[in-house]
Amino acid sequence: MSLDRETTLRTLCEAFGIALNGHDCMDFGNGLINSTYLLKDRHGDNDWILQRVNTAVFKQPELIAYNNYLAADHLRRHFPDYRFMEGKRTAEGKDLFQDAVLGAWRVFPYIRNTVSHDNATTPHQAYSAAQQFGRLTRNLDGIYTGAFKVIIPDFHHLPKRWAHFQEALRTAAPERLDDALETIAFYTGHEELVHAFDALLRDPQVSTRITHNDTKLNNVLFDRDSNEAVCVVDLDTLMPGKALFDLGDMIRTFISPAAEDDPDPAHCTIRPEIFQALVEGWFSEMAPLLSPAEKARVFLSGQLLMMEQGVRFLTDFLENDVYYRTLRPGHNLDRARNQMHLLAAYTARKGELEAMIAGLVG
Ligand code: GN1
Ligand code: MG
């Protein structure tokens, strides 16, 4: 926050009609784009999540709120028991709070007794989380996708990310190119995945649905006691997309025990039981909606998302770290290397992993 925390907090709470009566405000989660805070009530359960939207990335933050309310309205009517993270309106009834100094802010209820995990520790956790991501898309099946705004154009679009990467290779500083030599060579050697991504985008058998688009494990809240996934959060990229990209991003983020910025190849290992559980959890909701063309690309979806994310991190490194929050020099290169090792390890296990899900995909 650019004003002091106290003043910012008072202004926001007044705008959203939240009575402050002894609250603590602390950093929350570890997103790479927005800044998120937990406002915790010391005396009761008047807890809230405050999020400052990064408007360099989300150029029209009002579109996030628009899609959120569109989905919330449909879900309330058709699935009244479904738990959906709906944004709170301001006291004046506005979708978000915008101010020249403080920026753009959204507020959400905090669900007590929930936790998020950066890493899947059990197959059941992976199953339960994937089921929640699948349920979101399934419950929004039938809604008119054309009514939704495109919050970030070409968000999951490896061919366009690839073109951006080629541009970065032309303009990067020589030292950065030098540091990234081996990583650049790896991604360049996997260009066939760009074509596979393109073919998927063009396949009429792969429909456009309303998807989450950022299905990391830590975007799911789990009940602290039962360890069941309760709901999905971080809905700022809820928009039309391909369901396979949600699946691929889950494979990318659940399958290895390593953190996303751990560049050690020895840590980027593949956990087949987690892979199987997450595919099963997602299929438990999505199977009736999937076409043979989608089912045939389950394994591929993981490769595509590892490739896309790796190329994005590498491009940002070559462009001097302008997009993702970095905490140390070379942070984005470490992230790109992590995705590289992950993609190599995952691809090496193709036969075994495909055999595990053969019964599901038919
Ligand atoms: C960003 O900010 P966060 O962590 O929710 C990014 C995702 C990436 C992710 C990688 C809008 O998400 O696409 O997969 O980092 N979001 C945006 O950790 O670019
Ligand atoms: Mg996100």
Short mmCIF file of C-alpha atoms and ligand atoms in Angstrom, two decimals:
data_model
loop_
_atom_site.label_atom_id
_atom_site.label_comp_id
_atom_site.label_asym_id
_atom_site.label_seq_id
_atom_site.Cartn_x
_atom_site.Cartn_y
_atom_site.Cartn_z
CA MET A 1 0.00 0.00 0.00
CA SER A 2 1.40 3.42 -0.81
CA LEU A 3 -0.36 5.39 1.94
CA ASP A 4 0.34 4.15 5.43
CA ARG A 5 -1.49 0.95 6.30
CA GLU A 6 -3.73 2.58 8.90
CA THR A 7 -5.09 5.29 6.56
CA THR A 8 -5.52 2.87 3.68
CA LEU A 9 -7.39 0.46 5.90
CA ARG A 10 -9.69 3.10 7.30
CA THR A 11 -10.54 4.42 3.82
CA LEU A 12 -11.22 0.94 2.44
CA CYS A 13 -13.34 -0.18 5.36
CA GLU A 14 -15.42 2.96 5.16
CA ALA A 15 -15.92 2.43 1.42
CA PHE A 16 -16.98 -1.21 1.87
CA GLY A 17 -19.04 -0.59 5.00
CA ILE A 18 -16.86 -2.71 7.28
CA ALA A 19 -16.92 -1.65 10.93
CA LEU A 20 -13.40 -1.72 12.37
CA ASN A 21 -13.44 -2.76 16.02
CA GLY A 22 -10.04 -4.24 16.71
CA HIS A 23 -8.81 -5.85 13.53
CA ASP A 24 -5.36 -7.06 12.51
CA CYS A 25 -4.31 -6.66 8.91
CA MET A 26 -1.72 -9.09 7.55
CA ASP A 27 -0.26 -10.23 4.22
CA PHE A 28 -2.15 -13.18 2.82
CA GLY A 29 -1.25 -15.85 0.25
CA ASN A 30 1.61 -15.59 -2.22
CA GLY A 31 0.19 -14.48 -5.54
CA LEU A 32 2.69 -13.13 -8.04
CA ILE A 33 0.52 -10.30 -9.37
CA ASN A 34 -1.99 -8.81 -6.93
CA SER A 35 -1.42 -7.88 -3.27
CA THR A 36 -3.71 -9.63 -0.82
CA TYR A 37 -4.35 -8.99 2.88
CA LEU A 38 -6.36 -10.68 5.58
CA LEU A 39 -8.34 -8.40 7.87
CA LYS A 40 -8.86 -10.46 10.99
CA ASP A 41 -11.37 -9.56 13.66
CA ARG A 42 -9.84 -9.97 17.14
CA HIS A 43 -13.21 -10.19 18.89
CA GLY A 44 -15.62 -11.84 16.46
CA ASP A 45 -15.88 -13.25 12.96
CA ASN A 46 -16.08 -10.06 10.94
CA ASP A 47 -13.09 -11.19 8.82
CA TRP A 48 -12.37 -10.04 5.28
CA ILE A 49 -9.89 -10.49 2.46
CA LEU A 50 -8.73 -7.23 0.85
CA GLN A 51 -7.11 -7.37 -2.54
CA ARG A 52 -5.35 -4.64 -4.44
CA VAL A 53 -5.64 -5.42 -8.13
CA ASN A 54 -2.45 -4.90 -10.13
CA THR A 55 -3.73 -2.63 -12.89
CA ALA A 56 -0.56 -3.01 -14.98
CA VAL A 57 -1.75 -6.60 -15.57
CA PHE A 58 -5.51 -6.21 -15.16
CA LYS A 59 -5.95 -3.06 -17.21
CA GLN A 60 -9.72 -3.00 -16.68
CA PRO A 61 -10.29 -4.37 -13.18
CA GLU A 62 -14.03 -3.70 -13.50
CA LEU A 63 -14.18 -6.65 -15.94
CA ILE A 64 -13.14 -9.00 -13.13
CA ALA A 65 -16.04 -7.82 -11.03
CA TYR A 66 -18.42 -8.03 -14.01
CA ASN A 67 -17.65 -11.71 -14.68
CA ASN A 68 -17.76 -12.48 -10.97
CA TYR A 69 -21.30 -11.15 -10.61
CA LEU A 70 -22.48 -12.80 -13.83
CA ALA A 71 -21.28 -16.19 -12.57
CA ALA A 72 -22.58 -15.57 -9.04
CA ASP A 73 -26.04 -14.76 -10.37
CA HIS A 74 -26.23 -17.97 -12.43
CA LEU A 75 -24.90 -20.11 -9.60
CA ARG A 76 -27.26 -18.62 -7.04
CA ARG A 77 -30.24 -19.49 -9.24
CA HIS A 78 -29.16 -22.96 -10.37
CA PHE A 79 -26.92 -24.22 -7.57
CA PRO A 80 -27.99 -22.42 -4.40
CA ASP A 81 -25.82 -24.63 -2.18
CA TYR A 82 -22.65 -24.12 -4.23
CA ARG A 83 -20.07 -22.00 -2.43
CA PHE A 84 -18.82 -19.25 -4.74
CA MET A 85 -16.41 -16.49 -3.76
CA GLU A 86 -18.49 -13.47 -4.64
CA GLY A 87 -16.93 -10.03 -4.27
CA LYS A 88 -18.46 -7.63 -1.75
CA ARG A 89 -19.95 -4.44 -3.15
CA THR A 90 -19.03 -1.06 -1.74
CA ALA A 91 -21.47 0.79 0.51
CA GLU A 92 -22.47 2.75 -2.61
CA GLY A 93 -23.17 -0.50 -4.49
CA LYS A 94 -20.09 -0.37 -6.71
CA ASP A 95 -18.30 -3.53 -7.90
CA LEU A 96 -14.91 -2.35 -6.75
CA PHE A 97 -13.22 0.59 -5.06
CA GLN A 98 -11.01 2.73 -7.30
CA ASP A 99 -8.91 5.65 -6.19
CA ALA A 100 -6.07 7.55 -7.89
CA VAL A 101 -3.73 7.06 -4.92
CA LEU A 102 -4.87 3.77 -3.40
CA GLY A 103 -5.56 1.95 -6.66
CA ALA A 104 -8.27 -0.65 -7.36
CA TRP A 105 -9.50 -2.84 -4.50
CA ARG A 106 -11.85 -5.79 -4.10
CA VAL A 107 -13.09 -7.35 -0.89
CA PHE A 108 -14.19 -10.94 -0.18
CA PRO A 109 -15.54 -12.75 2.82
CA TYR A 110 -12.95 -14.84 4.64
CA ILE A 111 -14.11 -18.39 5.25
CA ARG A 112 -13.19 -19.39 8.78
CA ASN A 113 -11.48 -22.64 9.57
CA THR A 114 -10.07 -22.98 6.07
CA VAL A 115 -6.48 -23.29 4.90
CA SER A 116 -4.72 -23.32 1.57
CA HIS A 117 -1.75 -25.48 0.65
CA ASP A 118 1.09 -24.64 -1.73
CA ASN A 119 1.67 -28.28 -2.37
CA ALA A 120 -0.47 -31.41 -2.56
CA THR A 121 0.59 -33.81 0.16
CA THR A 122 -1.94 -36.59 -0.36
CA PRO A 123 -3.78 -37.99 -3.39
CA HIS A 124 -7.06 -37.19 -1.67
CA GLN A 125 -6.13 -33.51 -1.48
CA ALA A 126 -5.41 -33.52 -5.22
CA TYR A 127 -8.70 -35.32 -5.97
CA SER A 128 -10.76 -32.98 -3.83
CA ALA A 129 -9.18 -29.80 -5.24
CA ALA A 130 -9.50 -30.94 -8.85
CA GLN A 131 -13.12 -31.85 -8.22
CA GLN A 132 -13.77 -28.28 -7.06
CA PHE A 133 -12.17 -26.77 -10.17
CA GLY A 134 -14.18 -29.17 -12.34
CA ARG A 135 -17.37 -28.32 -10.47
CA LEU A 136 -16.95 -24.62 -11.15
CA THR A 137 -16.86 -25.17 -14.91
CA ARG A 138 -19.58 -27.80 -14.79
CA ASN A 139 -21.94 -25.60 -12.78
CA LEU A 140 -21.38 -22.81 -15.28
CA ASP A 141 -22.06 -25.10 -18.22
CA GLY A 142 -25.04 -23.81 -20.18
CA ILE A 143 -24.44 -20.16 -19.35
CA TYR A 144 -23.92 -17.98 -22.43
CA THR A 145 -20.12 -17.71 -22.60
CA GLY A 146 -20.36 -14.72 -24.97
CA ALA A 147 -21.77 -12.63 -22.12
CA PHE A 148 -18.47 -12.90 -20.23
CA LYS A 149 -15.72 -10.34 -20.71
CA VAL A 150 -12.25 -11.32 -21.85
CA ILE A 151 -10.33 -10.02 -18.83
CA ILE A 152 -6.85 -10.60 -20.30
CA PRO A 153 -6.88 -11.31 -24.05
CA ASP A 154 -5.06 -14.48 -25.22
CA PHE A 155 -4.24 -15.44 -21.65
CA HIS A 156 -3.69 -19.14 -22.33
CA HIS A 157 -2.30 -18.88 -25.84
CA LEU A 158 1.10 -20.48 -26.27
CA PRO A 159 1.53 -19.38 -29.94
CA LYS A 160 1.20 -15.72 -28.87
CA ARG A 161 3.40 -16.26 -25.79
CA TRP A 162 5.92 -17.90 -28.11
CA ALA A 163 5.93 -14.89 -30.46
CA HIS A 164 6.52 -12.66 -27.44
CA PHE A 165 9.41 -14.92 -26.37
CA GLN A 166 10.98 -14.64 -29.86
CA GLU A 167 10.73 -10.87 -29.58
CA ALA A 168 12.40 -10.96 -26.15
CA LEU A 169 15.24 -13.06 -27.59
CA ARG A 170 15.87 -10.26 -30.07
CA THR A 171 15.87 -7.45 -27.52
CA ALA A 172 17.30 -8.99 -24.32
CA ALA A 173 20.53 -7.79 -22.73
CA PRO A 174 23.51 -10.03 -23.66
CA GLU A 175 24.19 -10.97 -20.00
CA ARG A 176 20.66 -12.22 -19.55
CA LEU A 177 20.80 -14.19 -22.79
CA ASP A 178 24.04 -15.68 -21.59
CA ASP A 179 22.67 -16.69 -18.18
CA ALA A 180 19.66 -18.32 -19.82
CA LEU A 181 21.47 -20.11 -22.65
CA GLU A 182 20.65 -23.66 -21.64
CA THR A 183 17.05 -22.84 -20.73
CA ILE A 184 16.46 -21.01 -24.01
CA ALA A 185 17.84 -24.01 -25.89
CA PHE A 186 15.48 -26.36 -24.04
CA TYR A 187 12.33 -24.40 -24.84
CA THR A 188 13.45 -23.78 -28.40
CA GLY A 189 13.84 -27.53 -28.77
CA HIS A 190 10.21 -28.07 -27.75
CA GLU A 191 8.56 -25.88 -30.36
CA GLU A 192 6.35 -28.79 -31.42
CA LEU A 193 4.27 -28.09 -28.29
CA VAL A 194 3.45 -24.64 -29.68
CA HIS A 195 1.93 -26.35 -32.71
CA ALA A 196 0.05 -28.83 -30.53
CA PHE A 197 -1.36 -25.90 -28.54
CA ASP A 198 -2.41 -24.16 -31.72
CA ALA A 199 -4.13 -27.32 -32.98
CA LEU A 200 -6.03 -27.58 -29.71
CA LEU A 201 -7.21 -23.96 -29.96
CA ARG A 202 -8.45 -24.58 -33.50
CA ASP A 203 -10.13 -27.93 -32.85
CA PRO A 204 -13.93 -27.49 -33.08
CA GLN A 205 -14.34 -30.51 -30.78
CA VAL A 206 -12.71 -28.57 -27.94
CA SER A 207 -15.39 -26.15 -26.78
CA THR A 208 -15.01 -22.85 -25.06
CA ARG A 209 -16.42 -22.84 -21.54
CA ILE A 210 -16.16 -20.61 -18.49
CA THR A 211 -12.93 -21.59 -16.83
CA HIS A 212 -10.86 -20.51 -13.83
CA ASN A 213 -7.56 -20.15 -15.72
CA ASP A 214 -5.27 -20.19 -12.66
CA THR A 215 -5.86 -23.59 -11.07
CA LYS A 216 -2.93 -23.73 -8.69
CA LEU A 217 -3.49 -25.83 -5.58
CA ASN A 218 -3.21 -22.75 -3.36
CA ASN A 219 -6.25 -21.30 -5.13
CA VAL A 220 -8.41 -23.85 -3.30
CA LEU A 221 -9.58 -23.51 0.30
CA PHE A 222 -9.64 -26.68 2.39
CA ASP A 223 -11.56 -27.27 5.57
CA ARG A 224 -8.99 -27.33 8.38
CA ASP A 225 -10.58 -30.32 10.12
CA SER A 226 -11.90 -32.56 7.35
CA ASN A 227 -9.23 -31.59 4.78
CA GLU A 228 -11.96 -31.54 2.10
CA ALA A 229 -11.73 -28.79 -0.53
CA VAL A 230 -14.43 -26.22 0.26
CA CYS A 231 -14.26 -23.79 -2.65
CA VAL A 232 -11.99 -22.23 -5.24
CA VAL A 233 -10.66 -18.69 -4.88
CA ASP A 234 -8.68 -16.16 -6.95
CA LEU A 235 -11.36 -15.70 -9.58
CA ASP A 236 -9.71 -12.75 -11.29
CA THR A 237 -9.19 -14.71 -14.50
CA LEU A 238 -12.67 -16.31 -14.60
CA MET A 239 -13.50 -15.97 -18.28
CA PRO A 240 -14.08 -17.98 -21.47
CA GLY A 241 -11.35 -20.57 -22.04
CA LYS A 242 -10.63 -24.23 -22.65
CA ALA A 243 -11.26 -26.60 -19.76
CA LEU A 244 -8.12 -28.54 -20.68
CA PHE A 245 -6.02 -25.54 -19.70
CA ASP A 246 -7.45 -25.73 -16.18
CA LEU A 247 -6.59 -29.42 -16.11
CA GLY A 248 -3.10 -28.82 -17.49
CA ASP A 249 -2.40 -26.10 -14.93
CA MET A 250 -3.43 -28.49 -12.15
CA ILE A 251 -1.10 -31.17 -13.48
CA ARG A 252 1.66 -28.54 -13.67
CA THR A 253 1.18 -27.32 -10.11
CA PHE A 254 0.09 -30.47 -8.21
CA ILE A 255 2.36 -33.14 -9.63
CA SER A 256 5.75 -32.20 -8.19
CA PRO A 257 6.62 -31.67 -4.52
CA ALA A 258 8.97 -28.78 -5.44
CA ALA A 259 8.05 -25.11 -5.11
CA GLU A 260 7.47 -23.31 -8.41
CA ASP A 261 10.77 -21.43 -8.09
CA ASP A 262 12.95 -24.39 -7.05
CA PRO A 263 15.48 -24.82 -9.91
CA ASP A 264 17.00 -28.07 -8.62
CA PRO A 265 16.19 -30.88 -11.10
CA ALA A 266 16.41 -33.42 -8.27
CA HIS A 267 13.37 -31.78 -6.64
CA CYS A 268 11.20 -31.65 -9.78
CA THR A 269 9.89 -35.17 -9.43
CA ILE A 270 6.69 -36.71 -10.71
CA ARG A 271 4.16 -38.24 -8.35
CA PRO A 272 2.01 -40.64 -10.39
CA GLU A 273 -0.51 -41.16 -7.57
CA ILE A 274 -1.14 -37.40 -7.40
CA PHE A 275 -1.56 -37.25 -11.18
CA GLN A 276 -4.07 -40.08 -11.16
CA ALA A 277 -6.03 -38.62 -8.25
CA LEU A 278 -6.32 -35.16 -9.77
CA VAL A 279 -7.44 -36.48 -13.15
CA GLU A 280 -10.03 -38.65 -11.40
CA GLY A 281 -11.26 -35.76 -9.28
CA TRP A 282 -11.64 -33.52 -12.32
CA PHE A 283 -13.35 -36.28 -14.32
CA SER A 284 -15.79 -36.89 -11.46
CA GLU A 285 -17.35 -33.55 -12.49
CA MET A 286 -16.28 -33.00 -16.07
CA ALA A 287 -16.56 -36.45 -17.70
CA PRO A 288 -20.12 -35.97 -19.02
CA LEU A 289 -19.11 -32.73 -20.77
CA LEU A 290 -15.89 -33.90 -22.40
CA SER A 291 -15.55 -34.77 -26.08
CA PRO A 292 -13.24 -37.57 -27.31
CA ALA A 293 -10.90 -34.83 -28.61
CA GLU A 294 -10.62 -33.42 -25.08
CA LYS A 295 -10.21 -36.81 -23.41
CA ALA A 296 -7.41 -37.65 -25.84
CA ARG A 297 -5.45 -34.59 -24.67
CA VAL A 298 -5.38 -35.17 -20.91
CA PHE A 299 -1.65 -35.94 -20.72
CA LEU A 300 -0.81 -33.32 -23.35
CA SER A 301 -2.58 -30.59 -21.37
CA GLY A 302 0.07 -30.89 -18.63
CA GLN A 303 2.91 -30.53 -21.16
CA LEU A 304 1.25 -27.51 -22.77
CA LEU A 305 0.83 -25.65 -19.51
CA MET A 306 4.37 -26.42 -18.29
CA MET A 307 5.68 -25.15 -21.60
CA GLU A 308 3.50 -22.04 -21.59
CA GLN A 309 4.36 -21.14 -18.00
CA GLY A 310 8.07 -21.79 -18.55
CA VAL A 311 8.11 -19.61 -21.64
CA ARG A 312 6.29 -16.84 -19.74
CA PHE A 313 8.79 -16.91 -16.87
CA LEU A 314 11.73 -16.99 -19.26
CA THR A 315 10.34 -14.12 -21.33
CA ASP A 316 9.93 -12.05 -18.18
CA PHE A 317 13.52 -12.80 -17.17
CA LEU A 318 14.73 -11.68 -20.61
CA GLU A 319 12.63 -8.52 -20.31
CA ASN A 320 14.22 -7.59 -16.96
CA ASP A 321 11.42 -8.90 -14.67
CA VAL A 322 8.63 -6.50 -15.51
CA TYR A 323 5.62 -8.81 -14.97
CA TYR A 324 6.01 -11.28 -12.11
CA ARG A 325 6.90 -10.22 -8.60
CA THR A 326 10.51 -11.27 -7.97
CA LEU A 327 12.30 -11.50 -4.63
CA ARG A 328 15.87 -12.07 -5.82
CA PRO A 329 18.03 -11.65 -8.92
CA GLY A 330 17.47 -14.56 -11.30
CA HIS A 331 14.14 -15.46 -9.67
CA ASN A 332 12.27 -15.69 -12.97
CA LEU A 333 15.08 -17.74 -14.50
CA ASP A 334 14.83 -20.17 -11.56
CA ARG A 335 11.10 -20.43 -12.23
CA ALA A 336 11.70 -21.05 -15.94
CA ARG A 337 14.25 -23.74 -15.07
CA ASN A 338 11.82 -25.38 -12.68
CA GLN A 339 9.20 -25.66 -15.43
CA MET A 340 11.87 -26.98 -17.80
CA HIS A 341 12.87 -29.81 -15.44
CA LEU A 342 9.25 -30.52 -14.69
CA LEU A 343 8.35 -30.78 -18.37
CA ALA A 344 11.31 -33.09 -19.02
CA ALA A 345 10.49 -35.33 -16.04
CA TYR A 346 6.79 -35.43 -16.91
CA THR A 347 7.39 -36.21 -20.58
CA ALA A 348 9.74 -39.05 -19.62
CA ARG A 349 6.89 -40.76 -17.72
CA LYS A 350 4.32 -40.43 -20.53
CA GLY A 351 3.62 -44.13 -21.10
CA GLU A 352 3.19 -44.94 -17.42
CA LEU A 353 0.99 -41.91 -16.68
CA GLU A 354 -1.23 -42.46 -19.71
CA ALA A 355 -1.72 -46.08 -18.72
CA MET A 356 -2.97 -44.96 -15.29
CA ILE A 357 -5.82 -42.95 -16.78
CA ALA A 358 -6.61 -45.21 -19.74
CA GLY A 359 -9.78 -46.43 -18.05
CA LEU A 360 -11.09 -42.88 -17.69
CA VAL A 361 -10.29 -41.48 -21.11
CA GLY A 362 -11.51 -44.57 -22.96
C1 GN1 B 1 0.15 -15.56 -11.68
O1 GN1 B 1 -0.70 -13.97 -9.26
P1 GN1 B 1 -1.00 -15.40 -9.29
O2 GN1 B 1 0.01 -16.17 -8.51
O3 GN1 B 1 -2.41 -15.72 -8.88
C2 GN1 B 1 -0.36 -15.58 -13.12
C3 GN1 B 1 -0.70 -17.00 -13.52
C4 GN1 B 1 0.50 -17.90 -13.35
C5 GN1 B 1 0.99 -17.80 -11.91
C6 GN1 B 1 2.26 -18.60 -11.73
C7 GN1 B 1 -2.75 -12.86 -14.14
O4 GN1 B 1 -0.89 -15.91 -10.81
O5 GN1 B 1 -1.10 -17.03 -14.88
O6 GN1 B 1 0.17 -19.19 -13.65
O7 GN1 B 1 1.25 -16.44 -11.54
N1 GN1 B 1 -1.52 -14.70 -13.23
C8 GN1 B 1 -1.57 -13.74 -14.17
O8 GN1 B 1 2.48 -18.84 -10.41
O9 GN1 B 1 -0.68 -13.58 -15.01
MG MG B 2 -4.25 -15.75 -9.99
#
